[in-house]
Coordinates of C-alpha atoms and ligand atoms in Angstrom, one line a residue:
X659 CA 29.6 4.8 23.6
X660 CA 27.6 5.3 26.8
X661 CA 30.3 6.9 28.5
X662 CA 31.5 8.9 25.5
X663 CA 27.7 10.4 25.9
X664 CA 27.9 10.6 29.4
X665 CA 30.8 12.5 29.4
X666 CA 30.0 15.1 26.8
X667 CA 26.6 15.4 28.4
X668 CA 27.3 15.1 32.0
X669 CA 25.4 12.7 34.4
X670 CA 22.3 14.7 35.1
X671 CA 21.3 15.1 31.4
X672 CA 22.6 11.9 30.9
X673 CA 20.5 10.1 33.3
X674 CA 17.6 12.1 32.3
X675 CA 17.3 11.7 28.4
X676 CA 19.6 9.8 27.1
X677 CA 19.9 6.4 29.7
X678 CA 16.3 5.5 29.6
X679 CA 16.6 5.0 25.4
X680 CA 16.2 1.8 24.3
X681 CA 17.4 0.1 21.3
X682 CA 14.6 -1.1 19.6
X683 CA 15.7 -2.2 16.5
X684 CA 18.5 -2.3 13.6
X685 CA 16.7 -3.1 10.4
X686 CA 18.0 -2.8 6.5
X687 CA 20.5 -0.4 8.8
X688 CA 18.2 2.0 10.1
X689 CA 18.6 2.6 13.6
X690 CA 15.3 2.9 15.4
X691 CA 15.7 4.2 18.9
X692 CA 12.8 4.2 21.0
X693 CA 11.4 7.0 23.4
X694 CA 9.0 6.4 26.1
X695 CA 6.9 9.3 25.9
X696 CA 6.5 11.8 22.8
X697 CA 7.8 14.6 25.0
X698 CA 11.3 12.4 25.5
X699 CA 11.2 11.6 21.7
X700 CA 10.5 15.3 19.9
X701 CA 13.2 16.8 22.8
X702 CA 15.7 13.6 21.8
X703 CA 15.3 14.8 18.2
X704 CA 15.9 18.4 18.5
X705 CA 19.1 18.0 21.4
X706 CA 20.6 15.2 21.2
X707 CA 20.7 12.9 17.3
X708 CA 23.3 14.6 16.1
X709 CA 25.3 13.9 19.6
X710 CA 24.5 10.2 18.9
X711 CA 25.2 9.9 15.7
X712 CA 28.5 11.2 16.4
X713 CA 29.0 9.0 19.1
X714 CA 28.1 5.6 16.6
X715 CA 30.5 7.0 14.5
X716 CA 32.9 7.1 16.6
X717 CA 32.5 3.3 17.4
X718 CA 33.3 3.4 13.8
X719 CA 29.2 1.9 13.3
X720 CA 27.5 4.3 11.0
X721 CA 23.6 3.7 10.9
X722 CA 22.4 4.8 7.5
X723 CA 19.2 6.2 9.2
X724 CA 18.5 6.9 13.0
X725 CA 15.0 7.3 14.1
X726 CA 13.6 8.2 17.6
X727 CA 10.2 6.5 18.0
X728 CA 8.1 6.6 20.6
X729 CA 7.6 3.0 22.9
X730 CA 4.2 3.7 24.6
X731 CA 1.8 6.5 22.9
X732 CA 0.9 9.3 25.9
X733 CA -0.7 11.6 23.9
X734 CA -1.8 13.9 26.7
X735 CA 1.6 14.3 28.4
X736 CA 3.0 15.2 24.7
X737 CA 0.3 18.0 24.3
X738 CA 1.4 19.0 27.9
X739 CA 4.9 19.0 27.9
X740 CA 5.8 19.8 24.2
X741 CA 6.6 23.3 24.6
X742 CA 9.5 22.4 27.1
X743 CA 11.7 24.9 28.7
X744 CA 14.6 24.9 26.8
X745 CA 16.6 24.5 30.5
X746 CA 17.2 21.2 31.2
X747 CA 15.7 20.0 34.5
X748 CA 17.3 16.5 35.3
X749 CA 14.4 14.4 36.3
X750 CA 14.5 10.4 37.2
X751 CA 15.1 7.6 34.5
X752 CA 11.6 7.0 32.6
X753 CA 12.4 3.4 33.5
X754 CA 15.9 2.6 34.2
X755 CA 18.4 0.3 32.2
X756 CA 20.8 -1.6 33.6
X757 CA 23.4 0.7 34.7
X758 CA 26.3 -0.7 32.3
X759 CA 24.0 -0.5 29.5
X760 CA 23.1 2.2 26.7
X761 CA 21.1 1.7 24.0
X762 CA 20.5 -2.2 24.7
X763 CA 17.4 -3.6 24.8
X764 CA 16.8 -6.2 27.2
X765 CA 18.0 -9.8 24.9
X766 CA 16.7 -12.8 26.3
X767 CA 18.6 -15.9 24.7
X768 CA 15.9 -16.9 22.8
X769 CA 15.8 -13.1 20.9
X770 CA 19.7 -13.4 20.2
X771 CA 19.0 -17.0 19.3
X772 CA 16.3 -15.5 16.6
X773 CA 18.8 -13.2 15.5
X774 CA 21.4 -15.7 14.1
X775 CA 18.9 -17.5 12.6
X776 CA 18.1 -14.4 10.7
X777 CA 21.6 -15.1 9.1
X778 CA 20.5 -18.2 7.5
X779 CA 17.3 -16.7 6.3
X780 CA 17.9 -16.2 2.6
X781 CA 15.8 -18.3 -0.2
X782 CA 17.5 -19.5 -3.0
X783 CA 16.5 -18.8 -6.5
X784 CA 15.9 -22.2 -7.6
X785 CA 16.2 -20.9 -11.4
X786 CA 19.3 -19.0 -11.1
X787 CA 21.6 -22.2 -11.6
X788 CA 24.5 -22.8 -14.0
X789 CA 22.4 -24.5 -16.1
X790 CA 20.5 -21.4 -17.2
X791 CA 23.5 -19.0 -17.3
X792 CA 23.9 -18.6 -21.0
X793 CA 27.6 -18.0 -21.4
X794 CA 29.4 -16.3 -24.3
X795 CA 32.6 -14.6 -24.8
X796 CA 32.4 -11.8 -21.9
X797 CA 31.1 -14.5 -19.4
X798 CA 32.2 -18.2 -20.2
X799 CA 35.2 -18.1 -17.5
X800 CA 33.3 -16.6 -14.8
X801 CA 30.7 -19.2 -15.6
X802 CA 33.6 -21.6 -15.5
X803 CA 35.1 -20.5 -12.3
X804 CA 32.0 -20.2 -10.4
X805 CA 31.6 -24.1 -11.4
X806 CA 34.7 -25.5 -11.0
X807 CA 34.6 -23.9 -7.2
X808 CA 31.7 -24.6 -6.3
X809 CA 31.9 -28.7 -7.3
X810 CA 35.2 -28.3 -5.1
X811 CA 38.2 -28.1 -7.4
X812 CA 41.5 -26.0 -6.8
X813 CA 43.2 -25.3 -3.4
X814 CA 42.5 -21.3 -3.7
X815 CA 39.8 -20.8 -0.8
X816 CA 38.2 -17.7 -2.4
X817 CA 36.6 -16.4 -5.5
X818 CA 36.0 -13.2 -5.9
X819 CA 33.6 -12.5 -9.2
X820 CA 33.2 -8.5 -10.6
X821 CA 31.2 -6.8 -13.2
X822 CA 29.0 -4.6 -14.0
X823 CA 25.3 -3.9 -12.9
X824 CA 23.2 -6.8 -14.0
X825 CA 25.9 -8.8 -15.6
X826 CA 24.5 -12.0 -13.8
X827 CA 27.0 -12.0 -10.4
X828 CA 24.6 -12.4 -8.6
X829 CA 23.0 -15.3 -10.8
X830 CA 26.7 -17.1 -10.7
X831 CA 26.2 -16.8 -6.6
X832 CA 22.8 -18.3 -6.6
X833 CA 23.8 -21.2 -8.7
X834 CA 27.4 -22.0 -6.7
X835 CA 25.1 -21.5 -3.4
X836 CA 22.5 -24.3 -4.8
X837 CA 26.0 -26.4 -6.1
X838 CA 27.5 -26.4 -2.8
X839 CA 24.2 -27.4 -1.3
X840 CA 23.5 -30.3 -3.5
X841 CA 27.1 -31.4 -2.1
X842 CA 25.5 -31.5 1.1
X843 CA 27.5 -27.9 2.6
X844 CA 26.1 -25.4 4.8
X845 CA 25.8 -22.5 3.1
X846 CA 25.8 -18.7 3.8
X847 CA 24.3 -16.3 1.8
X848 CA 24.6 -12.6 2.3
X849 CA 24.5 -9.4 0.8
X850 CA 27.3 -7.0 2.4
X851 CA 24.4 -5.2 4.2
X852 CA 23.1 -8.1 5.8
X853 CA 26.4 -8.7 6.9
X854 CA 27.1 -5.3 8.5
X855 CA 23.7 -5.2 9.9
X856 CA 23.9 -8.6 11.4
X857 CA 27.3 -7.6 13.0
X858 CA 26.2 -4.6 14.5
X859 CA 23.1 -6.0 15.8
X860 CA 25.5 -8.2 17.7
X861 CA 27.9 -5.4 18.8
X862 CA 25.4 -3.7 20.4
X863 CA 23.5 -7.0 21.9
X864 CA 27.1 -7.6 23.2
X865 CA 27.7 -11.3 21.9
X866 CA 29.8 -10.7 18.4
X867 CA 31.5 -14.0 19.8
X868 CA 28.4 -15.8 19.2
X869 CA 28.0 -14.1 15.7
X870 CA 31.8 -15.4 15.0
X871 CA 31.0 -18.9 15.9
X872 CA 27.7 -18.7 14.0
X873 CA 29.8 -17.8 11.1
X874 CA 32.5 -20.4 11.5
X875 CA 29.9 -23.2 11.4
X876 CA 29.2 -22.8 7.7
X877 CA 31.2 -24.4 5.3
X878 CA 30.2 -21.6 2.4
X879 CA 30.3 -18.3 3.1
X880 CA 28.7 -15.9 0.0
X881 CA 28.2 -12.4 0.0
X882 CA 27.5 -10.5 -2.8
X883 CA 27.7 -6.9 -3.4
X884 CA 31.0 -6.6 -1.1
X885 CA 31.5 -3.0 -1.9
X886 CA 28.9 -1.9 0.6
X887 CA 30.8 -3.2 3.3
X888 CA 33.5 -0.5 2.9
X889 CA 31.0 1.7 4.8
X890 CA 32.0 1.0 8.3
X891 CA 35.4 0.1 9.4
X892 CA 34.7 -2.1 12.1
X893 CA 32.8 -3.9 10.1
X894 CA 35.2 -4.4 7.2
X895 CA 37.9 -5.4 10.1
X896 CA 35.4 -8.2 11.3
X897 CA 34.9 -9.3 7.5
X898 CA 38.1 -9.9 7.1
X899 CA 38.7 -11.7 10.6
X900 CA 35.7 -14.0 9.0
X901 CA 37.7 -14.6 5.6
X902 CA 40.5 -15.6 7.4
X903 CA 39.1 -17.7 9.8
X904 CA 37.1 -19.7 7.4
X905 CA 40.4 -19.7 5.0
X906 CA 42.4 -21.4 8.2
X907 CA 39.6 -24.0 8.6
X908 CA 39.8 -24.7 4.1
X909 CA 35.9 -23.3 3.8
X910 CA 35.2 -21.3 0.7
X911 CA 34.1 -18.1 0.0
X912 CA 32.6 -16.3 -2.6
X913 CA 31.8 -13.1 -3.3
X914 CA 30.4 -10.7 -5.7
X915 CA 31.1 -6.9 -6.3
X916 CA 30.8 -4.4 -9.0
X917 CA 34.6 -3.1 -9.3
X918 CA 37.7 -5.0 -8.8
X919 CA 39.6 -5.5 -5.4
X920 CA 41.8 -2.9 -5.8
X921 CA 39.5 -0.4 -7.0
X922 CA 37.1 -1.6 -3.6
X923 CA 37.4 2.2 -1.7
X924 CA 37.1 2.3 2.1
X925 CA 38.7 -1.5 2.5
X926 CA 42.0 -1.3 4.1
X927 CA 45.3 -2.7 1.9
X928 CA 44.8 -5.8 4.3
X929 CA 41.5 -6.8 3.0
X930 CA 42.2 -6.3 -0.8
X931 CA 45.3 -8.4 -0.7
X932 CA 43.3 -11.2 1.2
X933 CA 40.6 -10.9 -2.0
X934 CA 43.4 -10.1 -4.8
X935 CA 44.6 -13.6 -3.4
X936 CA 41.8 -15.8 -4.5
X937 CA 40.9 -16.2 -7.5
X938 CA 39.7 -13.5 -9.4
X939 CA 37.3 -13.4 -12.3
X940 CA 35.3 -10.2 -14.4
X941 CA 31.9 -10.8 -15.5
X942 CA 31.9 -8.4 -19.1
X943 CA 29.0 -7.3 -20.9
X944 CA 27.8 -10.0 -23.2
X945 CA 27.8 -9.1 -27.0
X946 CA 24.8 -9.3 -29.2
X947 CA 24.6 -13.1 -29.8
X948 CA 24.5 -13.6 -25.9
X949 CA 22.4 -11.2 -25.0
X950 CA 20.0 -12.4 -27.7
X951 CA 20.6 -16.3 -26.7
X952 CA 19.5 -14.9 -22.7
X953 CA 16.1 -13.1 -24.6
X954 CA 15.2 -16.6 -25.9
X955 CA 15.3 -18.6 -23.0
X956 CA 13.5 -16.1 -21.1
X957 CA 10.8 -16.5 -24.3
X958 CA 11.0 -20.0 -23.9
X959 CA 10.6 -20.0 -20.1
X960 CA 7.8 -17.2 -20.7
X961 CA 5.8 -19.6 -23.1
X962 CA 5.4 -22.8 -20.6
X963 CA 3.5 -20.7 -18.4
X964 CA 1.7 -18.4 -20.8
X965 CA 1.8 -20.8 -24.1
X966 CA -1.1 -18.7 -25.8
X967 CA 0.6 -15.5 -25.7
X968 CA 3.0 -15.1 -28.9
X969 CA 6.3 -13.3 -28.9
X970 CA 7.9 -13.0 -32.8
X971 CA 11.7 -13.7 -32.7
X972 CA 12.2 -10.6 -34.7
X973 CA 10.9 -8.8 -31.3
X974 CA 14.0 -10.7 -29.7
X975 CA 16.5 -9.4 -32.0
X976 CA 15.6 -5.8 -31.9
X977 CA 16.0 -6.1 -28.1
X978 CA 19.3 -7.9 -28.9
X979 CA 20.7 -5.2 -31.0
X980 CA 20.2 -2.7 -27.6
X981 CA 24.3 -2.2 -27.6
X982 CA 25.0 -0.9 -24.2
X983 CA 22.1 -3.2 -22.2
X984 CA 22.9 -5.3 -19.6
X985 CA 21.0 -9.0 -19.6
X986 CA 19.2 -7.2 -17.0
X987 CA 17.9 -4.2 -19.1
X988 CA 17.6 -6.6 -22.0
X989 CA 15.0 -9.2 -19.5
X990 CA 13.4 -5.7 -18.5
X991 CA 12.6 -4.9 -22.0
X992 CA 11.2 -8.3 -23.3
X993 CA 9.5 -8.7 -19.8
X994 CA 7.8 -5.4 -20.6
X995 CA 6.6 -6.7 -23.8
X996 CA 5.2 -9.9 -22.8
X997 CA 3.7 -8.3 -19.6
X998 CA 1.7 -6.5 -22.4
X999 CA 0.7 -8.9 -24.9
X1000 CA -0.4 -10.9 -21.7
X1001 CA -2.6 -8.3 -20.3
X1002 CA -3.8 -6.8 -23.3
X1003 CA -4.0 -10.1 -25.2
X1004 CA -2.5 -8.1 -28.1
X1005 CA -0.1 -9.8 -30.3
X1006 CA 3.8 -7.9 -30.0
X1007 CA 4.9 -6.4 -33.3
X1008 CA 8.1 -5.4 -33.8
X1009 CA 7.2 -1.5 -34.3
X1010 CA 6.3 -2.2 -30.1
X1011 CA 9.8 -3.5 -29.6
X1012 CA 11.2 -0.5 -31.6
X1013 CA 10.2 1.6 -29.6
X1014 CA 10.4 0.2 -26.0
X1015 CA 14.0 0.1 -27.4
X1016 CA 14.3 3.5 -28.7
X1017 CA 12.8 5.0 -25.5
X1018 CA 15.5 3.6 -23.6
X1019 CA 17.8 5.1 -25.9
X1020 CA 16.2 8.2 -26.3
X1021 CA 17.2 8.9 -23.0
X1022 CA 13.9 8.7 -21.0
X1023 CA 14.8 5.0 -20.1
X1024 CA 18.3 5.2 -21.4
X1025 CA 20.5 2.9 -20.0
X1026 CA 23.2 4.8 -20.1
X1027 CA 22.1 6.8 -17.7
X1028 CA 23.9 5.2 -14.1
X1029 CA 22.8 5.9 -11.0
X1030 CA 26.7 7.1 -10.6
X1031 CA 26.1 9.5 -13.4
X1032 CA 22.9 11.0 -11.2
X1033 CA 24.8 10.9 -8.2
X1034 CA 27.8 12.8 -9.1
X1035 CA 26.0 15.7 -11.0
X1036 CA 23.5 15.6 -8.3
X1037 CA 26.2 16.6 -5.5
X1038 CA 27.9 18.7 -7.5
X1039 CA 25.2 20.8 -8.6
X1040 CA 24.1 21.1 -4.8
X1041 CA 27.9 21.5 -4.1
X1042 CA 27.7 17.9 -2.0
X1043 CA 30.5 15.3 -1.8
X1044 CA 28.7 12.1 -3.5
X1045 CA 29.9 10.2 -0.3
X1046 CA 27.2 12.3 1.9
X1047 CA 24.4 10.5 -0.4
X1048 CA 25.4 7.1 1.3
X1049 CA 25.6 8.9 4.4
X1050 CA 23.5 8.9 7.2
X1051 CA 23.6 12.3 7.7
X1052 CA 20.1 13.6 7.5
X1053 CA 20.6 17.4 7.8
X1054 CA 18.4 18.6 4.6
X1055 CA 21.1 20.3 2.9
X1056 CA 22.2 16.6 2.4
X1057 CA 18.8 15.3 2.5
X1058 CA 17.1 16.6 0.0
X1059 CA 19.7 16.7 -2.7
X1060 CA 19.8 13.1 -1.5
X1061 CA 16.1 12.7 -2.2
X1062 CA 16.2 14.7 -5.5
X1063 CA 19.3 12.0 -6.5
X1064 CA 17.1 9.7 -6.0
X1065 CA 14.0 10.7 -7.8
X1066 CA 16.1 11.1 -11.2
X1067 CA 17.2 7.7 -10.5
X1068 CA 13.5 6.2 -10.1
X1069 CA 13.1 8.9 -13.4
X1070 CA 16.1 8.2 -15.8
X1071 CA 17.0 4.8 -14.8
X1072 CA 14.9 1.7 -15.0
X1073 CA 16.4 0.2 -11.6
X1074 CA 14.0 -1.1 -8.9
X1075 CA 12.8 1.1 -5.8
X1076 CA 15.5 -1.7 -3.6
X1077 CA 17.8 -1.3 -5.8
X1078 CA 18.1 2.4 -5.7
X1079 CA 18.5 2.3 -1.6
X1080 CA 20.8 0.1 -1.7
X1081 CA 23.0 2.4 -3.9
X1082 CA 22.1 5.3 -1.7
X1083 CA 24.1 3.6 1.5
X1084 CA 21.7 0.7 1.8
X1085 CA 18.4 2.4 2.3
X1086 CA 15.2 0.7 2.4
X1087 CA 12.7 0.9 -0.5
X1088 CA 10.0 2.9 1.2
X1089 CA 13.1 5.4 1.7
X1090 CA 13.2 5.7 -2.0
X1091 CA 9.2 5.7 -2.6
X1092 CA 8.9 8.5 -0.2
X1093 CA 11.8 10.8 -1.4
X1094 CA 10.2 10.0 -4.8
X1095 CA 7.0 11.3 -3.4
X1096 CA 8.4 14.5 -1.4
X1097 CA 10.3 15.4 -4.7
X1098 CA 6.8 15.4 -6.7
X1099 CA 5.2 17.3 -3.9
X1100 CA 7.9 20.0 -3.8
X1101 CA 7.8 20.7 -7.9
X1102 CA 4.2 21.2 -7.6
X1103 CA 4.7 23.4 -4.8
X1104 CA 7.6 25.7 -5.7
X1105 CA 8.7 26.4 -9.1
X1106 CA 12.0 27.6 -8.3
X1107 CA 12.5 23.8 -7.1
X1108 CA 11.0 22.4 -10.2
X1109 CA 13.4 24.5 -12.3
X1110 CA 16.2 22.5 -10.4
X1111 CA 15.2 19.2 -10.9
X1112 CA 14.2 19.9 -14.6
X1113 CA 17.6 21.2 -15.4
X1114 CA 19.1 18.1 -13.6
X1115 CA 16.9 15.8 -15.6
X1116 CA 17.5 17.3 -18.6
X1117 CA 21.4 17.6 -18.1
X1118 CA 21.4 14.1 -17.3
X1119 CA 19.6 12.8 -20.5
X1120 CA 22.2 15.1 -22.6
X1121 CA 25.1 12.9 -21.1
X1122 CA 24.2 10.0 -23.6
Ligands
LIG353 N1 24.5 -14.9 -18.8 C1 23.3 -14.9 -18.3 N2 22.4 -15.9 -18.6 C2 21.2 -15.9 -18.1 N3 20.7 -14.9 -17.4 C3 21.5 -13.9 -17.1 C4 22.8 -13.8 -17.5 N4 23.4 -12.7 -17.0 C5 22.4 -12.1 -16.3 N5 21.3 -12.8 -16.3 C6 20.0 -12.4 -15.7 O1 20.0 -11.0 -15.6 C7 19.4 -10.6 -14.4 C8 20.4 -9.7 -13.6 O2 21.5 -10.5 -13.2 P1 22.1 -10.4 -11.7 O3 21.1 -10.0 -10.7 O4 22.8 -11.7 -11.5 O5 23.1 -9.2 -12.0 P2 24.2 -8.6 -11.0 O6 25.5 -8.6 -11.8 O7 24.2 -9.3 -9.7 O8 23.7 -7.1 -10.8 P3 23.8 -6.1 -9.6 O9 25.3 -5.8 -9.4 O10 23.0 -4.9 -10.0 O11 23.3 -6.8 -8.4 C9 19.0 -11.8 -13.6 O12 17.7 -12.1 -13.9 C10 19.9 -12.9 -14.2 O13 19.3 -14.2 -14.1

């Protein structure tokens, strides 16, 4: 990458602006590059992003966001210097890397040491076990597969579970993570993201061998929401080199997605046959006696800690008869509810229940409503491709269709702020807060904008 930059630019600007950059950090797959002096950062910004994003994508490592921030505040230089001539006078490195070195921070041992442990960071929900996975006829041989691999039967090394949003795949992981574990294996536990991120940290700290052998050492590997990884090519290549290494030593894997393996876009024919070869189970949506069976043990859980607060089962059955909810928009409902009676210290009628349910099927909370849906009348009322929303590009004829997309997901949709991000290529939750925000700001501002949104909004209610 550094001499794909130095070549387009040529030494002198390259020495000048772009050398002295330091990586200073790959988070939730923003890209935070750091600047030593305002000056460098605001003339980074304007020249040279879109050069460097290129040049990452061309590496075939595609930050969802890239930031230039400043290292060391010099306010009076900035003030000085910020109406630059726009020729280019080559001046010495701010502080010179190493010379066979771009974008690298200087990594002690004990800072790539830290990083693999970040691998092994994630808590386990101690809740989410089999045990509490109520299973019915749309479920019961996911719930079955998910056991039987995880206490060790069959030869087939991989299990690949798929579903719907909130159909509990991510529940089944949790619980074969804390089976395996009670069998005394070393487990591994990541989303897709963490996976990429965690990669391309280590491309760029130069010691992906060390992230291999950190990987081979666990006897599970689990990732859920595998069709995130499809993103970045490299990435998806090194995914696969895990699979089959930990297939060659007879670990298991596990992972989660929300479509089937063939249906996975962006993973090469060599990855789905690898998955299509494990054993493959759908999660479906649980009819009503399920659903309602999932509503009372979340009641039951809900009165050991709060035993005062009443919830009537005729409350649980109108949730129940919610047709197209997930458990998860089913457990949002009834959590509403008792959230209420809690706070208020108001009893829950039914006539409350009718209509937190009708709301959502009125459209304002409808679940119907999929982020998908928002995306793809989103782009193509801004004339987008839906792929640029899970891109990083951050030119605003991208962005702020992005942001808008966004909003009416926080709007029409009753999905979490990090939930959201991650269907919008992984971004963080503040991301989603802020576009949220901006979009606010802009209706109140310009009416012409407002009239956009409003007819989105409206459009998107209509579908259901
Ligand atoms: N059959 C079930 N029994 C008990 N709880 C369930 C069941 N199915 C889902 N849930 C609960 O519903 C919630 C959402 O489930 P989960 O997060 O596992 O969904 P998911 O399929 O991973 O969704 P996403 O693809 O959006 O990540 C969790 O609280 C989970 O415990």
């Amino acid at each position: 990458m550094r001499e794909r930059l130095r070549k387009e630019l040529g030494d002198p600007i390259f020495e000048a602006w772009i050398a002295p950059l330091t990586l200073e950090s790959w988070d939730k797959d923003e890209l935070k590059i750091g600047a030593a002096k305002p000056f460098v950062r605001n003339w980074v910004i304007n020249h040279y992003v879109a050069r460097i994003e290129r040049a990452f994508r061309a590496e075939q490592a595609e930050p969802a966001a890239l930031n230039v921030v400043v290292t060391q505040a010099q306010p009076q230089v900035a003030a000085a210097v910020s109406k630059a001539p726009v020729e280019i006078v080559p001046a010495a490195p701010l502080s010179p890397p190493p010379s066979n070195v771009a974008y690298m921070p200087h990594v002690s041992p004990d800072a790539a040491a830290g990083a693999m442990q970040g691998l092994w960071s994630r808590m386990l929900h101690p809740q989410q076990t089999f045990d509490s996975f109520i299973a019915g006829q749309a479920n019961e041989f996911g719930l079955g597969a998910a056991k039987a691999f995880s206490e060790g039967a069959g030869d087939m090394p991989l299990l690949f579970i798929h579903g719907g949003f909130g159909y509990g795949k991510t529940h089944l992981l949790n619980a074969a993570a804390l089976e395996f574990r009670k069998r005394g294996k070393k487990v591994l536990f990541l989303r897709a993201e963490d996976f990429m991120r965690h990669f391309l940290g280590a491309l760029y700290r130069k010691d992906t061998l060390a992230f291999k052998d950190e990987l081979r050492t666990a006897d599970v590997l689990i990732i859920d929401d595998l069709q995130h990884i499809c993103r970045s090519t490299a990435t998806a290549s090194e995914f696969l080199y895990t699979v089959n290494a930990l297939a060659d030593l007879r670990r298991r894997v596990v992972i989660a997605a929300d479509r089937a393996p063939s249906a996975l876009e962006g993973l090469g024919a060599d990855v789905k046959s690898r998955i299509s070869g494990g054993l493959v189970v759908q999660l479906g949506k649980p009819d009503r006696d399920t659903r309602l069976a999932i509503l009372k043990a979340r009641a039951a859980d809900f009165a050991r800690l709060r035993p005062e607060v009443r919830i009537p089962e005729e409350v649980l059955d109108r949730i129940a008869d919610l047709e197209d909810a997930s458990p998860r928009d089913t457990i949002a409902i009834f959590t509403k509810l008792a959230t209420y009676a809690d706070l208020t210290k108001k009893p829950v009628t039914a006539e409350m229940a009718e209509e937190a349910v009708g709301m959502r099927a009125s459209g304002s909370l409808s679940p119907k409503t999929s982020i998908e849906d928002i995306q793809k009348k989103t782009a193509e009322f801004y004339k987008l491709d839906v792929r640029d929303f899970h891109s990083p590009q951050r030119a605003r004829r991208v962005a702020r269709p992005r942001q808008v997309a966004m909003y009416l997901a926080r709007k029409l949709t009753t999905r979490s702020l990090p939930e959201i991000g991650r269907r919008f290529g992984g971004r963080d939750h503040t991301t989603v807060l802020h576009a949220c925000r901006r979009v606010e700001a802009l209706c109140n501002e310009d009416a012409l904008f407002k009239q956009e949104v409003d007819f989105l909004s409206q459009m998107l209610s209509k579908l259901n």
